[in-house]
PDB file as gemmi writes it, atoms N, CA and C in Angstrom:
CRYST1    1.000    1.000    1.000  90.00  90.00  90.00 P 1                      
ATOM      1  N   MET A   1       4.362  11.166 -25.248  1.00  0.00           N  
ATOM      2  CA  MET A   1       3.372  12.143 -26.156  1.00  0.00           C  
ATOM      3  C   MET A   1       1.840  11.978 -25.368  1.00  0.00           C  
ATOM      4  N   ILE A   2       1.002  13.183 -25.262  1.00  0.00           N  
ATOM      5  CA  ILE A   2      -0.552  12.936 -25.132  1.00  0.00           C  
ATOM      6  C   ILE A   2      -1.480  12.255 -26.491  1.00  0.00           C  
ATOM      7  N   ASP A   3      -1.651  11.647 -25.989  1.00  0.00           N  
ATOM      8  CA  ASP A   3      -2.790  10.752 -27.481  1.00  0.00           C  
ATOM      9  C   ASP A   3      -3.926  11.365 -26.825  1.00  0.00           C  
ATOM     10  N   ILE A   4      -4.976  11.902 -27.430  1.00  0.00           N  
ATOM     11  CA  ILE A   4      -6.183  12.402 -27.789  1.00  0.00           C  
ATOM     12  C   ILE A   4      -7.180  11.428 -28.817  1.00  0.00           C  
ATOM     13  N   SER A   5      -7.719  11.206 -28.103  1.00  0.00           N  
ATOM     14  CA  SER A   5      -9.088   9.926 -28.683  1.00  0.00           C  
ATOM     15  C   SER A   5     -10.390  10.967 -28.866  1.00  0.00           C  
ATOM     16  N   VAL A   6     -11.382  10.799 -29.991  1.00  0.00           N  
ATOM     17  CA  VAL A   6     -12.629  11.468 -29.545  1.00  0.00           C  
ATOM     18  C   VAL A   6     -13.239  10.473 -30.907  1.00  0.00           C  
ATOM     19  N   GLN A   7     -14.095   9.438 -30.027  1.00  0.00           N  
ATOM     20  CA  GLN A   7     -15.113   8.591 -29.766  1.00  0.00           C  
ATOM     21  C   GLN A   7     -17.041   9.526 -30.291  1.00  0.00           C  
ATOM     22  N   SER A   8     -17.850   8.836 -30.617  1.00  0.00           N  
ATOM     23  CA  SER A   8     -18.895   9.027 -30.878  1.00  0.00           C  
ATOM     24  C   SER A   8     -19.736   9.671 -29.110  1.00  0.00           C  
ATOM     25  N   ASP A   9     -19.251   8.885 -28.454  1.00  0.00           N  
ATOM     26  CA  ASP A   9     -19.098   9.746 -26.593  1.00  0.00           C  
ATOM     27  C   ASP A   9     -18.382   9.383 -25.942  1.00  0.00           C  
ATOM     28  N   TYR A  10     -17.384   9.495 -26.430  1.00  0.00           N  
ATOM     29  CA  TYR A  10     -16.447   8.931 -25.496  1.00  0.00           C  
ATOM     30  C   TYR A  10     -15.113   9.974 -26.059  1.00  0.00           C  
ATOM     31  N   ILE A  11     -13.964  10.880 -24.665  1.00  0.00           N  
ATOM     32  CA  ILE A  11     -13.054  11.291 -25.407  1.00  0.00           C  
ATOM     33  C   ILE A  11     -12.041  11.035 -23.921  1.00  0.00           C  
ATOM     34  N   THR A  12     -11.146  10.324 -25.210  1.00  0.00           N  
ATOM     35  CA  THR A  12     -10.039  10.113 -24.211  1.00  0.00           C  
ATOM     36  C   THR A  12      -8.501  11.237 -24.227  1.00  0.00           C  
ATOM     37  N   VAL A  13      -7.898  11.357 -22.978  1.00  0.00           N  
ATOM     38  CA  VAL A  13      -6.268  12.567 -23.001  1.00  0.00           C  
ATOM     39  C   VAL A  13      -5.432  10.959 -22.457  1.00  0.00           C  
ATOM     40  N   THR A  14      -4.841  10.969 -22.502  1.00  0.00           N  
ATOM     41  CA  THR A  14      -3.731  10.098 -21.995  1.00  0.00           C  
ATOM     42  C   THR A  14      -2.513  10.693 -22.442  1.00  0.00           C  
ATOM     43  N   GLY A  15      -1.277  10.003 -21.685  1.00  0.00           N  
ATOM     44  CA  GLY A  15       0.084   9.964 -21.617  1.00  0.00           C  
ATOM     45  C   GLY A  15       0.946  11.206 -21.113  1.00  0.00           C  
ATOM     46  N   HIS A  16       2.282  11.707 -21.823  1.00  0.00           N  
ATOM     47  CA  HIS A  16       2.540  13.026 -20.732  1.00  0.00           C  
ATOM     48  C   HIS A  16       3.214  13.643 -21.939  1.00  0.00           C  
ATOM     49  N   ALA A  17       2.913  15.033 -22.670  1.00  0.00           N  
ATOM     50  CA  ALA A  17       4.054  15.602 -23.681  1.00  0.00           C  
ATOM     51  C   ALA A  17       5.719  15.293 -23.018  1.00  0.00           C  
ATOM     52  N   ASP A  18       5.971  15.394 -22.121  1.00  0.00           N  
ATOM     53  CA  ASP A  18       7.736  15.440 -22.416  1.00  0.00           C  
ATOM     54  C   ASP A  18       8.059  16.150 -22.917  1.00  0.00           C  
ATOM     55  N   TYR A  19       7.767  17.587 -22.769  1.00  0.00           N  
ATOM     56  CA  TYR A  19       8.555  18.922 -23.301  1.00  0.00           C  
ATOM     57  C   TYR A  19       9.388  19.023 -22.487  1.00  0.00           C  
ATOM     58  N   ALA A  20       9.176  19.221 -21.434  1.00  0.00           N  
ATOM     59  CA  ALA A  20       9.771  19.698 -20.384  1.00  0.00           C  
ATOM     60  C   ALA A  20      10.114  19.308 -18.825  1.00  0.00           C  
ATOM     61  N   PRO A  21      10.367  18.896 -17.490  1.00  0.00           N  
ATOM     62  CA  PRO A  21      10.765  18.187 -16.497  1.00  0.00           C  
ATOM     63  C   PRO A  21       9.065  19.043 -16.273  1.00  0.00           C  
ATOM     64  N   ALA A  22       8.808  17.725 -15.272  1.00  0.00           N  
ATOM     65  CA  ALA A  22       7.536  18.106 -14.664  1.00  0.00           C  
ATOM     66  C   ALA A  22       7.274  19.423 -13.729  1.00  0.00           C  
ATOM     67  N   GLY A  23       6.273  20.033 -13.914  1.00  0.00           N  
ATOM     68  CA  GLY A  23       6.160  21.428 -13.294  1.00  0.00           C  
ATOM     69  C   GLY A  23       6.621  22.583 -14.185  1.00  0.00           C  
ATOM     70  N   GLU A  24       7.241  22.588 -15.096  1.00  0.00           N  
ATOM     71  CA  GLU A  24       8.072  23.790 -16.246  1.00  0.00           C  
ATOM     72  C   GLU A  24       7.237  22.303 -17.458  1.00  0.00           C  
ATOM     73  N   ASP A  25       6.875  21.977 -17.997  1.00  0.00           N  
ATOM     74  CA  ASP A  25       5.907  21.656 -19.156  1.00  0.00           C  
ATOM     75  C   ASP A  25       4.452  22.426 -19.913  1.00  0.00           C  
ATOM     76  N   ILE A  26       5.330  23.132 -20.361  1.00  0.00           N  
ATOM     77  CA  ILE A  26       3.742  24.366 -21.073  1.00  0.00           C  
ATOM     78  C   ILE A  26       2.792  23.757 -21.565  1.00  0.00           C  
ATOM     79  N   VAL A  27       3.335  22.570 -22.413  1.00  0.00           N  
ATOM     80  CA  VAL A  27       2.224  22.064 -23.247  1.00  0.00           C  
ATOM     81  C   VAL A  27       1.432  21.437 -22.890  1.00  0.00           C  
ATOM     82  N   CYS A  28       1.559  20.253 -21.722  1.00  0.00           N  
ATOM     83  CA  CYS A  28       1.053  19.226 -20.647  1.00  0.00           C  
ATOM     84  C   CYS A  28      -0.063  20.339 -20.048  1.00  0.00           C  
ATOM     85  N   ALA A  29       0.827  21.445 -19.784  1.00  0.00           N  
ATOM     86  CA  ALA A  29      -0.219  22.387 -18.851  1.00  0.00           C  
ATOM     87  C   ALA A  29      -1.015  22.739 -20.025  1.00  0.00           C  
ATOM     88  N   GLY A  30      -0.863  23.440 -20.558  1.00  0.00           N  
ATOM     89  CA  GLY A  30      -2.139  23.397 -21.957  1.00  0.00           C  
ATOM     90  C   GLY A  30      -3.037  22.540 -21.909  1.00  0.00           C  
ATOM     91  N   VAL A  31      -2.529  21.383 -21.844  1.00  0.00           N  
ATOM     92  CA  VAL A  31      -3.868  20.565 -22.482  1.00  0.00           C  
ATOM     93  C   VAL A  31      -4.585  20.391 -21.322  1.00  0.00           C  
ATOM     94  N   SER A  32      -4.032  20.471 -20.261  1.00  0.00           N  
ATOM     95  CA  SER A  32      -4.723  20.325 -19.366  1.00  0.00           C  
ATOM     96  C   SER A  32      -5.355  21.071 -18.558  1.00  0.00           C  
ATOM     97  N   VAL A  33      -5.528  22.163 -19.333  1.00  0.00           N  
ATOM     98  CA  VAL A  33      -6.314  23.064 -18.898  1.00  0.00           C  
ATOM     99  C   VAL A  33      -7.640  23.303 -19.696  1.00  0.00           C  
ATOM    100  N   LEU A  34      -7.430  22.699 -21.083  1.00  0.00           N  
ATOM    101  CA  LEU A  34      -8.329  22.903 -21.717  1.00  0.00           C  
ATOM    102  C   LEU A  34      -9.244  21.809 -21.761  1.00  0.00           C  
ATOM    103  N   TRP A  35      -8.530  20.307 -21.021  1.00  0.00           N  
ATOM    104  CA  TRP A  35      -9.551  19.611 -20.524  1.00  0.00           C  
ATOM    105  C   TRP A  35      -9.672  19.544 -19.390  1.00  0.00           C  
ATOM    106  N   GLN A  36      -9.524  20.204 -18.333  1.00  0.00           N  
ATOM    107  CA  GLN A  36     -10.260  20.494 -17.418  1.00  0.00           C  
ATOM    108  C   GLN A  36     -11.292  21.527 -17.348  1.00  0.00           C  
ATOM    109  N   THR A  37     -11.067  22.615 -18.138  1.00  0.00           N  
ATOM    110  CA  THR A  37     -12.232  23.231 -18.278  1.00  0.00           C  
ATOM    111  C   THR A  37     -13.339  22.650 -19.449  1.00  0.00           C  
ATOM    112  N   LEU A  38     -13.289  22.035 -20.178  1.00  0.00           N  
ATOM    113  CA  LEU A  38     -14.146  20.988 -20.788  1.00  0.00           C  
ATOM    114  C   LEU A  38     -15.081  20.973 -20.009  1.00  0.00           C  
ATOM    115  N   ILE A  39     -14.459  20.389 -19.213  1.00  0.00           N  
ATOM    116  CA  ILE A  39     -15.491  19.061 -18.332  1.00  0.00           C  
ATOM    117  C   ILE A  39     -16.067  20.185 -17.381  1.00  0.00           C  
ATOM    118  N   GLY A  40     -15.220  21.232 -16.388  1.00  0.00           N  
ATOM    119  CA  GLY A  40     -16.149  21.664 -15.802  1.00  0.00           C  
ATOM    120  C   GLY A  40     -16.914  23.209 -16.815  1.00  0.00           C  
ATOM    121  N   SER A  41     -16.800  23.425 -18.052  1.00  0.00           N  
ATOM    122  CA  SER A  41     -17.855  23.680 -18.016  1.00  0.00           C  
ATOM    123  C   SER A  41     -19.284  23.444 -18.852  1.00  0.00           C  
ATOM    124  N   ILE A  42     -18.724  21.914 -18.883  1.00  0.00           N  
ATOM    125  CA  ILE A  42     -19.918  20.641 -18.989  1.00  0.00           C  
ATOM    126  C   ILE A  42     -20.913  20.712 -18.074  1.00  0.00           C  
ATOM    127  N   GLU A  43     -19.989  20.842 -16.982  1.00  0.00           N  
ATOM    128  CA  GLU A  43     -20.522  20.306 -15.902  1.00  0.00           C  
ATOM    129  C   GLU A  43     -21.926  21.709 -15.259  1.00  0.00           C  
ATOM    130  N   ALA A  44     -20.670  22.950 -15.777  1.00  0.00           N  
ATOM    131  CA  ALA A  44     -21.301  24.057 -14.883  1.00  0.00           C  
ATOM    132  C   ALA A  44     -22.651  25.060 -16.078  1.00  0.00           C  
ATOM    133  N   LEU A  45     -22.374  24.511 -17.346  1.00  0.00           N  
ATOM    134  CA  LEU A  45     -22.727  25.771 -18.299  1.00  0.00           C  
ATOM    135  C   LEU A  45     -24.419  24.438 -19.124  1.00  0.00           C  
ATOM    136  N   THR A  46     -24.159  23.136 -18.730  1.00  0.00           N  
ATOM    137  CA  THR A  46     -25.009  22.569 -19.165  1.00  0.00           C  
ATOM    138  C   THR A  46     -26.185  21.314 -18.498  1.00  0.00           C  
ATOM    139  N   ASP A  47     -26.638  20.712 -19.019  1.00  0.00           N  
ATOM    140  CA  ASP A  47     -28.015  20.066 -17.903  1.00  0.00           C  
ATOM    141  C   ASP A  47     -27.234  18.500 -18.200  1.00  0.00           C  
ATOM    142  N   ASP A  48     -26.262  18.470 -19.106  1.00  0.00           N  
ATOM    143  CA  ASP A  48     -25.574  16.923 -19.209  1.00  0.00           C  
ATOM    144  C   ASP A  48     -25.435  16.527 -18.469  1.00  0.00           C  
ATOM    145  N   ARG A  49     -25.443  14.515 -18.714  1.00  0.00           N  
ATOM    146  CA  ARG A  49     -24.566  14.115 -17.682  1.00  0.00           C  
ATOM    147  C   ARG A  49     -23.891  13.766 -18.172  1.00  0.00           C  
ATOM    148  N   ILE A  50     -22.478  14.119 -17.602  1.00  0.00           N  
ATOM    149  CA  ILE A  50     -21.083  13.153 -18.282  1.00  0.00           C  
ATOM    150  C   ILE A  50     -20.544  12.160 -16.691  1.00  0.00           C  
ATOM    151  N   GLU A  51     -19.589  11.170 -17.282  1.00  0.00           N  
ATOM    152  CA  GLU A  51     -18.717  10.406 -16.789  1.00  0.00           C  
ATOM    153  C   GLU A  51     -17.576  10.189 -16.759  1.00  0.00           C  
ATOM    154  N   TYR A  52     -16.605  10.854 -15.893  1.00  0.00           N  
ATOM    155  CA  TYR A  52     -15.111  10.223 -16.313  1.00  0.00           C  
ATOM    156  C   TYR A  52     -14.233   9.175 -15.681  1.00  0.00           C  
ATOM    157  N   GLU A  53     -13.302   8.483 -16.384  1.00  0.00           N  
ATOM    158  CA  GLU A  53     -12.569   7.752 -15.504  1.00  0.00           C  
ATOM    159  C   GLU A  53     -11.572   8.327 -15.124  1.00  0.00           C  
ATOM    160  N   VAL A  54     -11.210   8.044 -14.053  1.00  0.00           N  
ATOM    161  CA  VAL A  54      -9.658   8.993 -13.262  1.00  0.00           C  
ATOM    162  C   VAL A  54      -8.699   7.340 -13.290  1.00  0.00           C  
ATOM    163  N   GLU A  55      -7.142   7.767 -13.936  1.00  0.00           N  
ATOM    164  CA  GLU A  55      -6.234   6.934 -13.573  1.00  0.00           C  
ATOM    165  C   GLU A  55      -5.361   7.529 -12.790  1.00  0.00           C  
ATOM    166  N   GLY A  56      -4.814   7.456 -11.649  1.00  0.00           N  
ATOM    167  CA  GLY A  56      -4.085   7.810 -10.849  1.00  0.00           C  
ATOM    168  C   GLY A  56      -4.992   9.350 -10.420  1.00  0.00           C  
ATOM    169  N   GLU A  57      -4.098  10.443 -10.312  1.00  0.00           N  
ATOM    170  CA  GLU A  57      -4.916  11.498 -10.136  1.00  0.00           C  
ATOM    171  C   GLU A  57      -5.239  12.130 -11.023  1.00  0.00           C  
ATOM    172  N   GLN A  58      -5.559  11.500 -12.299  1.00  0.00           N  
ATOM    173  CA  GLN A  58      -5.702  12.284 -13.574  1.00  0.00           C  
ATOM    174  C   GLN A  58      -7.083  11.771 -14.584  1.00  0.00           C  
ATOM    175  N   ILE A  59      -8.143  12.765 -14.566  1.00  0.00           N  
ATOM    176  CA  ILE A  59      -9.061  11.987 -15.399  1.00  0.00           C  
ATOM    177  C   ILE A  59      -8.697  11.766 -17.093  1.00  0.00           C  
ATOM    178  N   THR A  60      -9.026  10.194 -16.964  1.00  0.00           N  
ATOM    179  CA  THR A  60      -8.565  10.272 -18.888  1.00  0.00           C  
ATOM    180  C   THR A  60      -9.623   9.976 -20.253  1.00  0.00           C  
ATOM    181  N   LYS A  61     -10.710   9.681 -19.093  1.00  0.00           N  
ATOM    182  CA  LYS A  61     -11.820   9.543 -20.030  1.00  0.00           C  
ATOM    183  C   LYS A  61     -12.893   9.939 -19.559  1.00  0.00           C  
ATOM    184  N   LEU A  62     -13.786  10.713 -21.105  1.00  0.00           N  
ATOM    185  CA  LEU A  62     -15.258  11.835 -20.719  1.00  0.00           C  
ATOM    186  C   LEU A  62     -15.629  10.929 -21.541  1.00  0.00           C  
ATOM    187  N   ILE A  63     -17.042  10.604 -20.870  1.00  0.00           N  
ATOM    188  CA  ILE A  63     -18.163   9.291 -21.019  1.00  0.00           C  
ATOM    189  C   ILE A  63     -19.318  10.965 -21.553  1.00  0.00           C  
ATOM    190  N   PHE A  64     -20.346  10.374 -22.258  1.00  0.00           N  
ATOM    191  CA  PHE A  64     -21.103  11.627 -22.711  1.00  0.00           C  
ATOM    192  C   PHE A  64     -21.910  10.766 -23.845  1.00  0.00           C  
ATOM    193  N   LYS A  65     -23.738  10.831 -23.199  1.00  0.00           N  
ATOM    194  CA  LYS A  65     -24.529   9.978 -23.966  1.00  0.00           C  
ATOM    195  C   LYS A  65     -25.045  11.486 -24.702  1.00  0.00           C  
ATOM    196  N   ASN A  66     -25.992  11.340 -25.975  1.00  0.00           N  
ATOM    197  CA  ASN A  66     -26.637  12.086 -26.506  1.00  0.00           C  
ATOM    198  C   ASN A  66     -26.273  14.279 -26.236  1.00  0.00           C  
ATOM    199  N   PRO A  67     -25.001  13.988 -26.194  1.00  0.00           N  
ATOM    200  CA  PRO A  67     -24.693  15.845 -25.825  1.00  0.00           C  
ATOM    201  C   PRO A  67     -25.120  16.838 -26.274  1.00  0.00           C  
ATOM    202  N   SER A  68     -25.833  18.060 -25.897  1.00  0.00           N  
ATOM    203  CA  SER A  68     -26.706  18.588 -26.485  1.00  0.00           C  
ATOM    204  C   SER A  68     -26.121  19.851 -26.751  1.00  0.00           C  
ATOM    205  N   ASP A  69     -26.242  20.545 -27.940  1.00  0.00           N  
ATOM    206  CA  ASP A  69     -25.809  21.480 -28.423  1.00  0.00           C  
ATOM    207  C   ASP A  69     -24.309  22.241 -28.097  1.00  0.00           C  
ATOM    208  N   ARG A  70     -25.028  22.924 -26.943  1.00  0.00           N  
ATOM    209  CA  ARG A  70     -24.207  23.583 -26.267  1.00  0.00           C  
ATOM    210  C   ARG A  70     -22.664  22.445 -25.775  1.00  0.00           C  
ATOM    211  N   THR A  71     -23.165  21.469 -25.539  1.00  0.00           N  
ATOM    212  CA  THR A  71     -22.161  20.669 -25.133  1.00  0.00           C  
ATOM    213  C   THR A  71     -20.823  19.945 -26.635  1.00  0.00           C  
ATOM    214  N   LYS A  72     -21.781  20.142 -27.140  1.00  0.00           N  
ATOM    215  CA  LYS A  72     -21.211  19.870 -28.946  1.00  0.00           C  
ATOM    216  C   LYS A  72     -19.969  21.261 -29.102  1.00  0.00           C  
ATOM    217  N   VAL A  73     -20.510  22.193 -28.648  1.00  0.00           N  
ATOM    218  CA  VAL A  73     -19.744  23.665 -29.120  1.00  0.00           C  
ATOM    219  C   VAL A  73     -18.516  23.662 -27.462  1.00  0.00           C  
ATOM    220  N   LEU A  74     -19.033  23.474 -26.350  1.00  0.00           N  
ATOM    221  CA  LEU A  74     -17.869  23.096 -25.706  1.00  0.00           C  
ATOM    222  C   LEU A  74     -16.785  22.449 -26.500  1.00  0.00           C  
ATOM    223  N   ILE A  75     -17.348  20.974 -27.099  1.00  0.00           N  
ATOM    224  CA  ILE A  75     -16.156  20.146 -27.724  1.00  0.00           C  
ATOM    225  C   ILE A  75     -15.922  20.821 -28.377  1.00  0.00           C  
ATOM    226  N   ASP A  76     -16.267  20.962 -29.569  1.00  0.00           N  
ATOM    227  CA  ASP A  76     -15.493  21.920 -30.484  1.00  0.00           C  
ATOM    228  C   ASP A  76     -14.513  22.795 -30.437  1.00  0.00           C  
ATOM    229  N   SER A  77     -14.723  23.733 -29.187  1.00  0.00           N  
ATOM    230  CA  SER A  77     -13.833  24.778 -28.311  1.00  0.00           C  
ATOM    231  C   SER A  77     -12.298  24.249 -28.260  1.00  0.00           C  
ATOM    232  N   PHE A  78     -12.605  22.725 -27.314  1.00  0.00           N  
ATOM    233  CA  PHE A  78     -11.680  21.942 -26.907  1.00  0.00           C  
ATOM    234  C   PHE A  78     -10.919  21.689 -27.770  1.00  0.00           C  
ATOM    235  N   PHE A  79     -11.049  21.231 -28.802  1.00  0.00           N  
ATOM    236  CA  PHE A  79     -10.541  20.547 -30.256  1.00  0.00           C  
ATOM    237  C   PHE A  79      -9.899  21.797 -30.827  1.00  0.00           C  
ATOM    238  N   ILE A  80     -10.301  23.059 -30.785  1.00  0.00           N  
ATOM    239  CA  ILE A  80      -9.300  23.723 -31.539  1.00  0.00           C  
ATOM    240  C   ILE A  80      -8.415  24.247 -30.923  1.00  0.00           C  
ATOM    241  N   GLY A  81      -8.542  24.159 -29.449  1.00  0.00           N  
ATOM    242  CA  GLY A  81      -7.281  24.482 -28.499  1.00  0.00           C  
ATOM    243  C   GLY A  81      -6.387  23.863 -29.042  1.00  0.00           C  
ATOM    244  N   VAL A  82      -6.636  21.860 -28.679  1.00  0.00           N  
ATOM    245  CA  VAL A  82      -5.778  21.004 -28.438  1.00  0.00           C  
ATOM    246  C   VAL A  82      -5.062  21.217 -30.023  1.00  0.00           C  
ATOM    247  N   SER A  83      -5.912  21.246 -31.053  1.00  0.00           N  
ATOM    248  CA  SER A  83      -5.678  21.142 -32.488  1.00  0.00           C  
ATOM    249  C   SER A  83      -4.396  22.316 -32.763  1.00  0.00           C  
ATOM    250  N   ARG A  84      -4.395  23.657 -31.707  1.00  0.00           N  
ATOM    251  CA  ARG A  84      -3.157  24.351 -31.931  1.00  0.00           C  
ATOM    252  C   ARG A  84      -1.927  24.194 -31.219  1.00  0.00           C  
ATOM    253  N   ILE A  85      -2.178  23.622 -30.239  1.00  0.00           N  
ATOM    254  CA  ILE A  85      -0.932  23.113 -29.461  1.00  0.00           C  
ATOM    255  C   ILE A  85      -0.729  21.517 -30.321  1.00  0.00           C  
ATOM    256  N   ALA A  86      -1.650  20.763 -30.889  1.00  0.00           N  
ATOM    257  CA  ALA A  86      -0.626  19.903 -31.373  1.00  0.00           C  
ATOM    258  C   ALA A  86      -0.189  20.125 -32.801  1.00  0.00           C  
ATOM    259  N   ASP A  87      -0.855  21.633 -33.394  1.00  0.00           N  
ATOM    260  CA  ASP A  87       0.110  21.747 -34.625  1.00  0.00           C  
ATOM    261  C   ASP A  87       1.625  22.651 -34.364  1.00  0.00           C  
ATOM    262  N   ALA A  88       1.370  23.135 -33.176  1.00  0.00           N  
ATOM    263  CA  ALA A  88       2.608  24.081 -32.920  1.00  0.00           C  
ATOM    264  C   ALA A  88       3.812  22.653 -32.273  1.00  0.00           C  
ATOM    265  N   TYR A  89       3.035  21.804 -31.606  1.00  0.00           N  
ATOM    266  CA  TYR A  89       4.385  21.063 -30.752  1.00  0.00           C  
ATOM    267  C   TYR A  89       3.747  19.722 -31.511  1.00  0.00           C  
ATOM    268  N   PRO A  90       4.121  19.065 -32.397  1.00  0.00           N  
ATOM    269  CA  PRO A  90       3.291  17.819 -33.221  1.00  0.00           C  
ATOM    270  C   PRO A  90       4.010  16.351 -32.691  1.00  0.00           C  
ATOM    271  N   ASP A  91       5.614  16.699 -32.167  1.00  0.00           N  
ATOM    272  CA  ASP A  91       6.211  15.706 -30.995  1.00  0.00           C  
ATOM    273  C   ASP A  91       5.720  15.159 -29.586  1.00  0.00           C  
ATOM    274  N   CYS A  92       4.357  16.222 -29.209  1.00  0.00           N  
ATOM    275  CA  CYS A  92       4.395  16.070 -27.891  1.00  0.00           C  
ATOM    276  C   CYS A  92       2.348  16.100 -27.688  1.00  0.00           C  
ATOM    277  N   VAL A  93       1.759  16.121 -29.144  1.00  0.00           N  
ATOM    278  CA  VAL A  93       0.249  16.359 -28.953  1.00  0.00           C  
ATOM    279  C   VAL A  93      -0.271  15.574 -30.596  1.00  0.00           C  
ATOM    280  N   ASN A  94      -0.484  14.250 -30.025  1.00  0.00           N  
ATOM    281  CA  ASN A  94      -0.988  13.356 -31.021  1.00  0.00           C  
ATOM    282  C   ASN A  94      -2.766  13.656 -31.084  1.00  0.00           C  
ATOM    283  N   ILE A  95      -3.240  13.737 -31.608  1.00  0.00           N  
ATOM    284  CA  ILE A  95      -5.116  13.764 -31.931  1.00  0.00           C  
ATOM    285  C   ILE A  95      -5.543  12.371 -33.580  1.00  0.00           C  
ATOM    286  N   VAL A  96      -6.427  11.521 -32.545  1.00  0.00           N  
ATOM    287  CA  VAL A  96      -6.731  10.986 -33.486  1.00  0.00           C  
ATOM    288  C   VAL A  96      -8.211  10.749 -33.305  1.00  0.00           C  
TER     289      VAL A  96                                                      
END                                                                             
């Protein structure tokens, strides 16, 4: 299961969807695309400073302080996307 958690100054994404074998898992791919797009968009489209923690080859924690309105919209967009995935695949994605 992919666990997504949001706090006031960070978001974590950990785990694996286990919907299908590695390389064929559409749930994992969907969440990964949204996660990478969130991070890349904040870096490219805002002046906000962010940090992230990496485990293995994956970014698992995005840290932000005093996010701008633009960053807040990007975060909201990420959660709209992952919420729809979680609704469609509730055994694979958990948002806390």
